[in-house]
Coordinates of N, CA, C and O in Angstrom, one line a residue:
M1 N 80.5 102.9 129.9 CA 79.3 103.7 129.9 C 78.1 102.8 130.4 O 78.0 101.7 130.0
A2 N 77.3 103.4 131.2 CA 76.2 102.7 131.7 C 75.1 102.4 130.6 O 75.0 103.1 129.7
A3 N 74.4 101.3 130.8 CA 73.4 100.9 129.9 C 72.3 102.0 129.6 O 71.9 102.2 128.5
A4 N 72.0 102.7 130.7 CA 71.0 103.8 130.6 C 71.5 104.9 129.7 O 70.7 105.4 128.9
A5 N 72.7 105.2 129.8 CA 73.3 106.3 129.0 C 73.4 105.9 127.6 O 73.2 106.7 126.6
L6 N 73.8 104.6 127.3 CA 73.9 104.1 126.0 C 72.5 104.1 125.3 O 72.3 104.4 124.2
R7 N 71.5 103.6 126.1 CA 70.1 103.6 125.6 C 69.7 105.0 125.2 O 69.0 105.2 124.2
A8 N 70.0 106.0 126.1 CA 69.6 107.4 125.7 C 70.3 107.8 124.5 O 69.7 108.5 123.6
Q9 N 71.6 107.5 124.3 CA 72.3 107.8 123.1 C 71.7 107.1 121.9 O 71.6 107.8 120.8
L10 N 71.3 105.9 122.0 CA 70.7 105.1 120.9 C 69.4 105.8 120.6 O 69.1 106.0 119.4
N11 N 68.6 106.1 121.5 CA 67.3 106.8 121.3 C 67.4 108.1 120.6 O 66.7 108.4 119.6
A12 N 68.4 108.9 121.0 CA 68.7 110.2 120.3 C 69.2 110.0 118.9 O 68.8 110.7 118.0
H13 N 70.0 108.9 118.7 CA 70.5 108.6 117.4 C 69.4 108.3 116.4 O 69.3 108.7 115.3
I14 N 68.5 107.4 116.9 CA 67.3 106.9 116.1 C 66.4 108.1 115.8 O 65.9 108.3 114.7
A15 N 66.2 109.0 116.8 CA 65.4 110.2 116.6 C 65.9 111.1 115.5 O 65.2 111.6 114.7
S16 N 67.3 111.2 115.5 CA 67.9 112.0 114.5 C 67.8 111.4 113.1 O 67.7 112.1 112.1
M17 N 67.8 110.1 113.1 CA 67.6 109.4 111.8 C 66.2 109.7 111.2 O 66.1 109.9 110.0
Y18 N 65.2 109.8 112.0 CA 63.9 110.2 111.6 C 63.9 111.7 111.2 O 63.3 112.0 110.1
A19 N 64.5 112.5 112.0 CA 64.4 113.9 111.8 C 65.1 114.3 110.5 O 64.7 115.3 109.9
T20 N 66.2 113.6 110.2 CA 66.9 114.0 108.9 C 66.3 113.3 107.7 O 66.8 113.5 106.6
G21 N 65.3 112.5 107.9 CA 64.6 111.8 106.8 C 65.4 110.6 106.3 O 65.1 110.1 105.2
S22 N 66.3 110.1 107.0 CA 67.1 108.9 106.6 C 66.2 107.7 106.6 O 66.4 106.8 105.8
V23 N 65.3 107.6 107.6 CA 64.4 106.5 107.7 C 63.0 106.9 107.8 O 62.7 108.1 108.1
D24 N 62.0 106.0 107.6 CA 60.6 106.4 107.7 C 59.8 105.3 108.5 O 60.4 104.5 109.2
A25 N 58.5 105.3 108.4 CA 57.7 104.5 109.2 C 57.9 103.0 109.0 O 57.7 102.2 109.9
Y26 N 58.4 102.6 107.8 CA 58.7 101.2 107.6 C 59.9 100.8 108.5 O 59.9 99.6 108.9
F27 N 60.8 101.7 108.7 CA 61.9 101.3 109.6 C 61.4 101.1 111.0 O 61.8 100.2 111.7
Q28 N 60.4 101.9 111.4 CA 59.8 101.7 112.8 C 59.1 100.4 112.8 O 59.2 99.7 113.9
Q29 N 58.4 100.0 111.8 CA 57.8 98.7 111.8 C 58.8 97.6 111.9 O 58.6 96.6 112.6
L30 N 59.9 97.7 111.2 CA 60.9 96.7 111.2 C 61.5 96.6 112.6 O 61.6 95.5 113.2
Q31 N 61.8 97.7 113.2 CA 62.3 97.7 114.6 C 61.3 97.1 115.6 O 61.7 96.4 116.5
S32 N 60.0 97.3 115.4 CA 59.1 96.7 116.3 C 59.0 95.2 116.3 O 58.6 94.5 117.2
M33 N 59.6 94.6 115.2 CA 59.6 93.2 115.1 C 60.6 92.6 116.1 O 60.5 91.4 116.5
D34 N 61.6 93.3 116.5 CA 62.6 92.8 117.4 C 62.2 93.0 118.9 O 62.6 92.3 119.7
E35 N 61.3 94.0 119.1 CA 61.0 94.3 120.5 C 60.1 93.2 121.1 O 59.0 92.9 120.5
G36 N 60.5 92.7 122.2 CA 59.7 91.7 122.9 C 59.5 90.4 122.3 O 58.7 89.6 122.6
S37 N 60.4 90.1 121.3 CA 60.4 88.8 120.7 C 61.6 88.0 121.0 O 62.6 88.5 121.4
A38 N 61.5 86.7 120.7 CA 62.7 85.8 121.0 C 63.7 86.0 119.8 O 64.8 85.5 119.9
A39 N 63.3 86.6 118.7 CA 64.1 86.7 117.5 C 65.0 88.0 117.6 O 65.1 88.7 116.6
T40 N 65.7 88.2 118.7 CA 66.5 89.3 118.8 C 67.6 89.2 117.8 O 68.1 88.1 117.5
G41 N 68.0 90.3 117.2 CA 69.0 90.2 116.1 C 68.4 90.1 114.8 O 69.1 90.3 113.8
F42 N 67.1 89.9 114.7 CA 66.4 89.9 113.4 C 66.6 91.1 112.6 O 67.0 91.1 111.4
V43 N 66.4 92.3 113.2 CA 66.5 93.6 112.6 C 67.9 93.8 112.1 O 68.1 94.2 110.9
A44 N 68.9 93.5 112.9 CA 70.3 93.7 112.5 C 70.6 92.8 111.3 O 71.3 93.2 110.3
E45 N 70.1 91.6 111.2 CA 70.3 90.7 110.1 C 69.6 91.3 108.8 O 70.3 91.3 107.8
V46 N 68.4 91.8 109.0 CA 67.7 92.4 107.8 C 68.5 93.6 107.3 O 68.7 93.8 106.1
I47 N 68.9 94.4 108.2 CA 69.7 95.6 107.9 C 71.0 95.2 107.2 O 71.4 95.8 106.2
N48 N 71.7 94.2 107.7 CA 73.0 93.8 107.1 C 72.7 93.3 105.7 O 73.5 93.5 104.8
I49 N 71.7 92.5 105.5 CA 71.3 92.0 104.1 C 71.1 93.2 103.2 O 71.6 93.2 102.1
F50 N 70.3 94.2 103.7 CA 70.0 95.4 102.9 C 71.3 96.1 102.5 O 71.5 96.4 101.3
L51 N 72.2 96.3 103.5 CA 73.4 97.0 103.2 C 74.3 96.3 102.2 O 74.8 97.0 101.3
N52 N 74.4 95.0 102.3 CA 75.2 94.3 101.4 C 74.6 94.3 100.0 O 75.3 94.4 99.0
D53 N 73.3 94.0 99.9 CA 72.6 94.0 98.6 C 72.7 95.4 98.0 O 72.9 95.5 96.8
A54 N 72.4 96.5 98.7 CA 72.4 97.8 98.2 C 73.8 98.2 97.7 O 74.0 98.7 96.6
D55 N 74.8 97.8 98.4 CA 76.2 98.1 98.0 C 76.5 97.4 96.7 O 77.1 98.0 95.7
R56 N 76.1 96.1 96.6 CA 76.3 95.3 95.3 C 75.5 96.0 94.2 O 76.1 96.1 93.1
I57 N 74.3 96.3 94.4 CA 73.4 96.9 93.4 C 74.0 98.2 92.8 O 74.1 98.5 91.6
I58 N 74.5 99.1 93.8 CA 75.0 100.4 93.4 C 76.3 100.1 92.5 O 76.5 100.8 91.5
N59 N 77.1 99.2 92.9 CA 78.3 98.9 92.1 C 77.9 98.3 90.8 O 78.6 98.6 89.8
D60 N 76.9 97.5 90.7 CA 76.4 96.9 89.4 C 75.9 98.1 88.5 O 76.2 98.1 87.3
I61 N 75.2 99.0 89.1 CA 74.7 100.2 88.3 C 75.9 100.9 87.8 O 75.9 101.3 86.6
A62 N 76.9 101.2 88.6 CA 78.1 101.9 88.2 C 78.8 101.2 87.0 O 79.2 101.8 86.1
G63 N 78.9 99.9 87.1 CA 79.5 99.1 86.1 C 78.7 99.2 84.8 O 79.3 99.4 83.7
L64 N 77.4 99.2 84.8 CA 76.6 99.4 83.6 C 76.8 100.8 83.0 O 76.9 100.9 81.8
L65 N 76.8 101.8 83.9 CA 77.0 103.2 83.4 C 78.4 103.4 82.8 O 78.5 104.4 82.1
N66 N 79.3 102.6 83.2 CA 80.7 102.8 82.7 C 80.9 102.1 81.3 O 82.0 102.1 80.8
Q67 N 79.9 101.4 80.9 CA 80.0 100.7 79.6 C 79.8 101.8 78.4 O 79.2 102.8 78.6
P68 N 80.4 101.5 77.3 CA 80.3 102.5 76.2 C 78.8 102.7 75.8 O 78.4 103.8 75.5
E69 N 78.1 101.6 75.7 CA 76.6 101.6 75.5 C 75.9 101.2 76.7 O 76.0 100.0 77.1
V70 N 75.2 102.1 77.3 CA 74.5 101.8 78.5 C 73.2 101.1 78.3 O 72.4 101.5 77.4
D71 N 73.0 99.9 78.9 CA 71.7 99.2 78.9 C 70.8 99.8 79.9 O 70.8 99.3 81.1
F72 N 70.0 100.7 79.5 CA 69.1 101.4 80.4 C 68.0 100.5 81.0 O 67.5 100.7 82.1
Y73 N 67.7 99.4 80.3 CA 66.7 98.5 80.8 C 67.3 97.7 82.0 O 66.6 97.6 83.0
K74 N 68.6 97.4 82.0 CA 69.2 96.7 83.1 C 69.4 97.7 84.3 O 69.2 97.3 85.4
V75 N 69.7 99.0 84.0 CA 69.8 100.0 85.0 C 68.5 100.1 85.7 O 68.4 100.2 86.9
D76 N 67.4 100.2 84.9 CA 66.1 100.3 85.5 C 65.8 99.2 86.4 O 65.2 99.4 87.5
A77 N 66.1 97.9 86.0 CA 65.8 96.8 86.8 C 66.5 96.8 88.1 O 66.0 96.5 89.2
L78 N 67.8 97.3 88.1 CA 68.6 97.4 89.3 C 68.1 98.5 90.3 O 68.0 98.3 91.5
V79 N 67.7 99.6 89.7 CA 67.2 100.7 90.5 C 65.9 100.3 91.1 O 65.6 100.6 92.3
H80 N 65.1 99.6 90.3 CA 63.8 99.1 90.8 C 64.0 98.2 92.0 O 63.3 98.2 93.0
Q81 N 65.0 97.3 91.9 CA 65.3 96.3 93.0 C 65.7 97.1 94.2 O 65.4 96.7 95.3
L82 N 66.5 98.1 94.0 CA 67.0 98.9 95.2 C 65.9 99.7 95.8 O 65.9 99.8 97.0
I83 N 65.0 100.2 95.0 CA 63.8 100.8 95.6 C 63.0 99.9 96.5 O 62.7 100.2 97.7
G84 N 62.9 98.7 96.1 CA 62.2 97.7 96.9 C 62.9 97.3 98.2 O 62.3 97.3 99.2
S85 N 64.2 97.1 98.1 CA 64.9 96.7 99.3 C 65.0 97.9 100.3 O 64.9 97.7 101.5
S86 N 65.2 99.1 99.8 CA 65.3 100.3 100.7 C 63.9 100.5 101.3 O 63.8 101.0 102.5
S87 N 62.8 100.3 100.6 CA 61.5 100.5 101.1 C 61.3 99.5 102.3 O 60.6 99.8 103.3
T88 N 61.7 98.3 102.1 CA 61.5 97.2 103.1 C 62.1 97.5 104.4 O 61.5 97.3 105.4
V89 N 63.3 98.2 104.4 CA 63.9 98.5 105.7 C 63.6 100.0 106.1 O 64.1 100.4 107.2
G90 N 62.9 100.7 105.3 CA 62.6 102.1 105.6 C 63.7 103.1 105.4 O 63.8 104.1 106.0
A91 N 64.6 102.8 104.5 CA 65.7 103.6 104.2 C 65.2 104.7 103.2 O 65.5 104.7 102.0
K92 N 64.6 105.7 103.7 CA 63.9 106.7 103.0 C 64.8 107.5 102.0 O 64.4 107.7 100.9
K93 N 65.9 107.9 102.5 CA 66.9 108.7 101.7 C 67.3 107.9 100.5 O 67.4 108.5 99.4
V94 N 67.5 106.6 100.6 CA 68.0 105.8 99.5 C 66.8 105.7 98.5 O 67.0 105.8 97.3
K95 N 65.6 105.4 99.0 CA 64.5 105.3 98.1 C 64.2 106.5 97.3 O 64.0 106.5 96.1
L96 N 64.3 107.7 98.0 CA 64.1 109.0 97.3 C 65.2 109.2 96.2 O 64.9 109.7 95.1
A97 N 66.4 108.9 96.5 CA 67.5 109.0 95.6 C 67.3 108.1 94.4 O 67.6 108.5 93.2
C98 N 66.7 106.9 94.6 CA 66.4 106.0 93.5 C 65.3 106.6 92.6 O 65.4 106.5 91.4
I99 N 64.3 107.2 93.2 CA 63.2 107.8 92.5 C 63.7 108.9 91.6 O 63.4 109.0 90.4
Q100 N 64.6 109.7 92.1 CA 65.2 110.8 91.4 C 66.1 110.2 90.2 O 66.1 110.7 89.1
F101 N 66.8 109.1 90.5 CA 67.6 108.4 89.6 C 66.8 107.9 88.4 O 67.2 108.1 87.2
R102 N 65.6 107.4 88.6 CA 64.7 106.9 87.5 C 64.4 108.0 86.5 O 64.4 107.8 85.3
Q103 N 64.3 109.3 87.0 CA 64.1 110.4 86.0 C 65.2 110.6 85.1 O 65.0 110.9 83.9
S104 N 66.4 110.3 85.5 CA 67.6 110.4 84.7 C 67.7 109.4 83.6 O 68.1 109.7 82.5
Y105 N 67.4 108.1 84.0 CA 67.6 107.1 82.9 C 66.4 107.0 82.0 O 66.5 106.5 80.9
V106 N 65.2 107.6 82.4 CA 64.1 107.7 81.5 C 64.5 108.6 80.3 O 64.1 108.3 79.2
A107 N 65.3 109.6 80.6 CA 65.7 110.5 79.6 C 66.9 109.9 78.8 O 67.4 110.5 77.8
K108 N 67.3 108.7 79.2 CA 68.4 108.0 78.5 C 69.7 108.9 78.4 O 70.4 108.9 77.4
S109 N 70.0 109.6 79.5 CA 71.1 110.4 79.5 C 72.2 109.8 80.5 O 72.0 109.8 81.7
K110 N 73.3 109.3 79.9 CA 74.3 108.7 80.7 C 74.9 109.7 81.7 O 75.2 109.4 82.8
E111 N 75.1 111.0 81.2 CA 75.7 112.0 82.1 C 74.8 112.3 83.3 O 75.2 112.4 84.4
R112 N 73.5 112.4 83.1 CA 72.5 112.6 84.2 C 72.5 111.4 85.1 O 72.4 111.5 86.3
C113 N 72.6 110.2 84.5 CA 72.6 109.0 85.3 C 73.9 109.0 86.2 O 73.8 108.6 87.4
L114 N 75.0 109.4 85.7 CA 76.2 109.4 86.5 C 76.1 110.4 87.7 O 76.5 110.1 88.8
M115 N 75.5 111.5 87.4 CA 75.3 112.5 88.5 C 74.3 111.9 89.5 O 74.5 112.1 90.7
A116 N 73.2 111.3 89.0 CA 72.2 110.7 89.9 C 72.9 109.5 90.7 O 72.5 109.3 91.9
L117 N 73.8 108.8 90.1 CA 74.5 107.7 90.8 C 75.3 108.3 92.0 O 75.4 107.7 93.1
T118 N 76.0 109.4 91.8 CA 76.7 110.0 92.8 C 75.9 110.4 94.0 O 76.2 110.1 95.1
L119 N 74.7 111.0 93.7 CA 73.8 111.3 94.8 C 73.3 110.1 95.5 O 73.3 110.0 96.7
L120 N 72.9 109.0 94.7 CA 72.5 107.8 95.3 C 73.6 107.2 96.2 O 73.3 106.8 97.3
R121 N 74.8 107.2 95.7 CA 75.9 106.6 96.5 C 76.1 107.4 97.8 O 76.3 106.8 98.9
N122 N 76.0 108.7 97.7 CA 76.2 109.6 98.9 C 75.1 109.3 99.9 O 75.3 109.2 101.1
E123 N 73.8 109.2 99.5 CA 72.7 109.0 100.4 C 72.8 107.6 101.0 O 72.6 107.4 102.2
F124 N 73.2 106.6 100.2 CA 73.4 105.3 100.7 C 74.5 105.3 101.8 O 74.3 104.7 102.9
C125 N 75.6 105.9 101.5 CA 76.7 106.0 102.5 C 76.3 106.6 103.8 O 76.6 106.1 104.9
D126 N 75.5 107.7 103.7 CA 75.0 108.3 104.9 C 74.0 107.4 105.7 O 74.2 107.3 106.9
V127 N 73.1 106.8 105.0 CA 72.2 105.9 105.7 C 73.0 104.7 106.3 O 72.7 104.2 107.4
R128 N 73.9 104.1 105.5 CA 74.7 103.0 106.0 C 75.4 103.4 107.3 O 75.4 102.6 108.3
N129 N 76.1 104.5 107.3 CA 76.8 105.0 108.5 C 75.9 105.1 109.7 O 76.2 104.7 110.8
Q130 N 74.7 105.7 109.5 CA 73.7 105.8 110.6 C 73.2 104.5 111.1 O 73.1 104.3 112.3
L131 N 72.9 103.6 110.2 CA 72.5 102.2 110.6 C 73.6 101.5 111.3 O 73.3 100.8 112.3
Q132 N 74.8 101.6 110.8 CA 75.9 100.9 111.5 C 76.1 101.4 112.9 O 76.4 100.7 113.8
T133 N 76.0 102.8 113.1 CA 76.2 103.4 114.4 C 75.1 102.9 115.3 O 75.3 102.5 116.5
M134 N 73.9 102.8 114.8 CA 72.7 102.3 115.6 C 73.0 100.8 116.0 O 72.8 100.5 117.2
M135 N 73.4 100.0 115.1 CA 73.7 98.6 115.5 C 74.8 98.4 116.4 O 74.8 97.6 117.3
Q136 N 75.8 99.3 116.3 CA 77.0 99.3 117.3 C 76.5 99.6 118.7 O 76.9 98.9 119.6
L137 N 75.7 100.6 118.8 CA 75.1 101.0 120.1 C 74.3 99.9 120.7 O 74.3 99.6 121.9
E138 N 73.5 99.2 119.8 CA 72.7 98.1 120.3 C 73.5 97.0 120.8 O 73.2 96.3 121.8
R139 N 74.6 96.7 120.1 CA 75.5 95.6 120.5 C 76.2 96.0 121.9 O 76.3 95.1 122.7
Q140 N 76.5 97.2 122.1 CA 77.1 97.6 123.3 C 76.1 97.5 124.5 O 76.5 97.0 125.6
I141 N 74.9 97.8 124.2 CA 73.8 97.7 125.2 C 73.6 96.2 125.5 O 73.5 95.8 126.7
A142 N 73.6 95.4 124.5 CA 73.4 93.9 124.7 C 74.5 93.3 125.5 O 74.3 92.5 126.4
A143 N 75.7 93.8 125.2 CA 76.9 93.3 126.0 C 76.8 93.7 127.5 O 77.1 92.9 128.3
L144 N 76.4 94.9 127.7 CA 76.3 95.3 129.1 C 75.2 94.5 129.8 O 75.3 94.2 131.0
R145 N 74.1 94.2 129.1 CA 73.0 93.4 129.7 C 73.5 92.0 130.0 O 73.1 91.5 131.1
E146 N 74.3 91.5 129.1 CA 74.9 90.1 129.4 C 75.8 90.1 130.6 O 75.8 89.2 131.4
E147 N 76.6 91.2 130.8 CA 77.5 91.3 131.9 C 76.7 91.4 133.2 O 77.1 90.8 134.2
D148 N 75.5 92.1 133.1 CA 74.7 92.2 134.3 C 74.1 90.9 134.7 O 73.8 90.6 135.9
L149 N 73.9 90.0 133.8 CA 73.3 88.7 134.0 C 74.3 87.7 134.7 O 73.9 86.8 135.3
C150 N 75.6 88.0 134.4 CA 76.6 87.0 135.0 C 76.9 87.3 136.4 O 76.7 88.1 137.1

């Protein structure tokens, strides 16, 4: 596939990420850090760190919620950490799911927290898939650019 067609596909994919509310203006700021700089790959590195951290945090939350006695203070700390990291990369859907999650553990309801965790995990999986697709398209475009230079 030609680089122009891949670029168009990438732009359409990113536009759909905004349209569906998966990402917000912070994501746009993050992307602008890669444009025209020598630090290409910076955004992909930040996104990969976010994806790995978020996956670990969600699993840690699940582990806490599966304990006989839930430590809601620890759950709060982890959700707060996930809000921060999702805000940093502009993962709006994840951040909103975290905010909804906070309402569940304020009520100290394990059942509500488990339901909120399911929503959080689903939103994270959706955002992760979209970000991975975006990065894959960017890698394909970069590979074509390198071929053109040879």
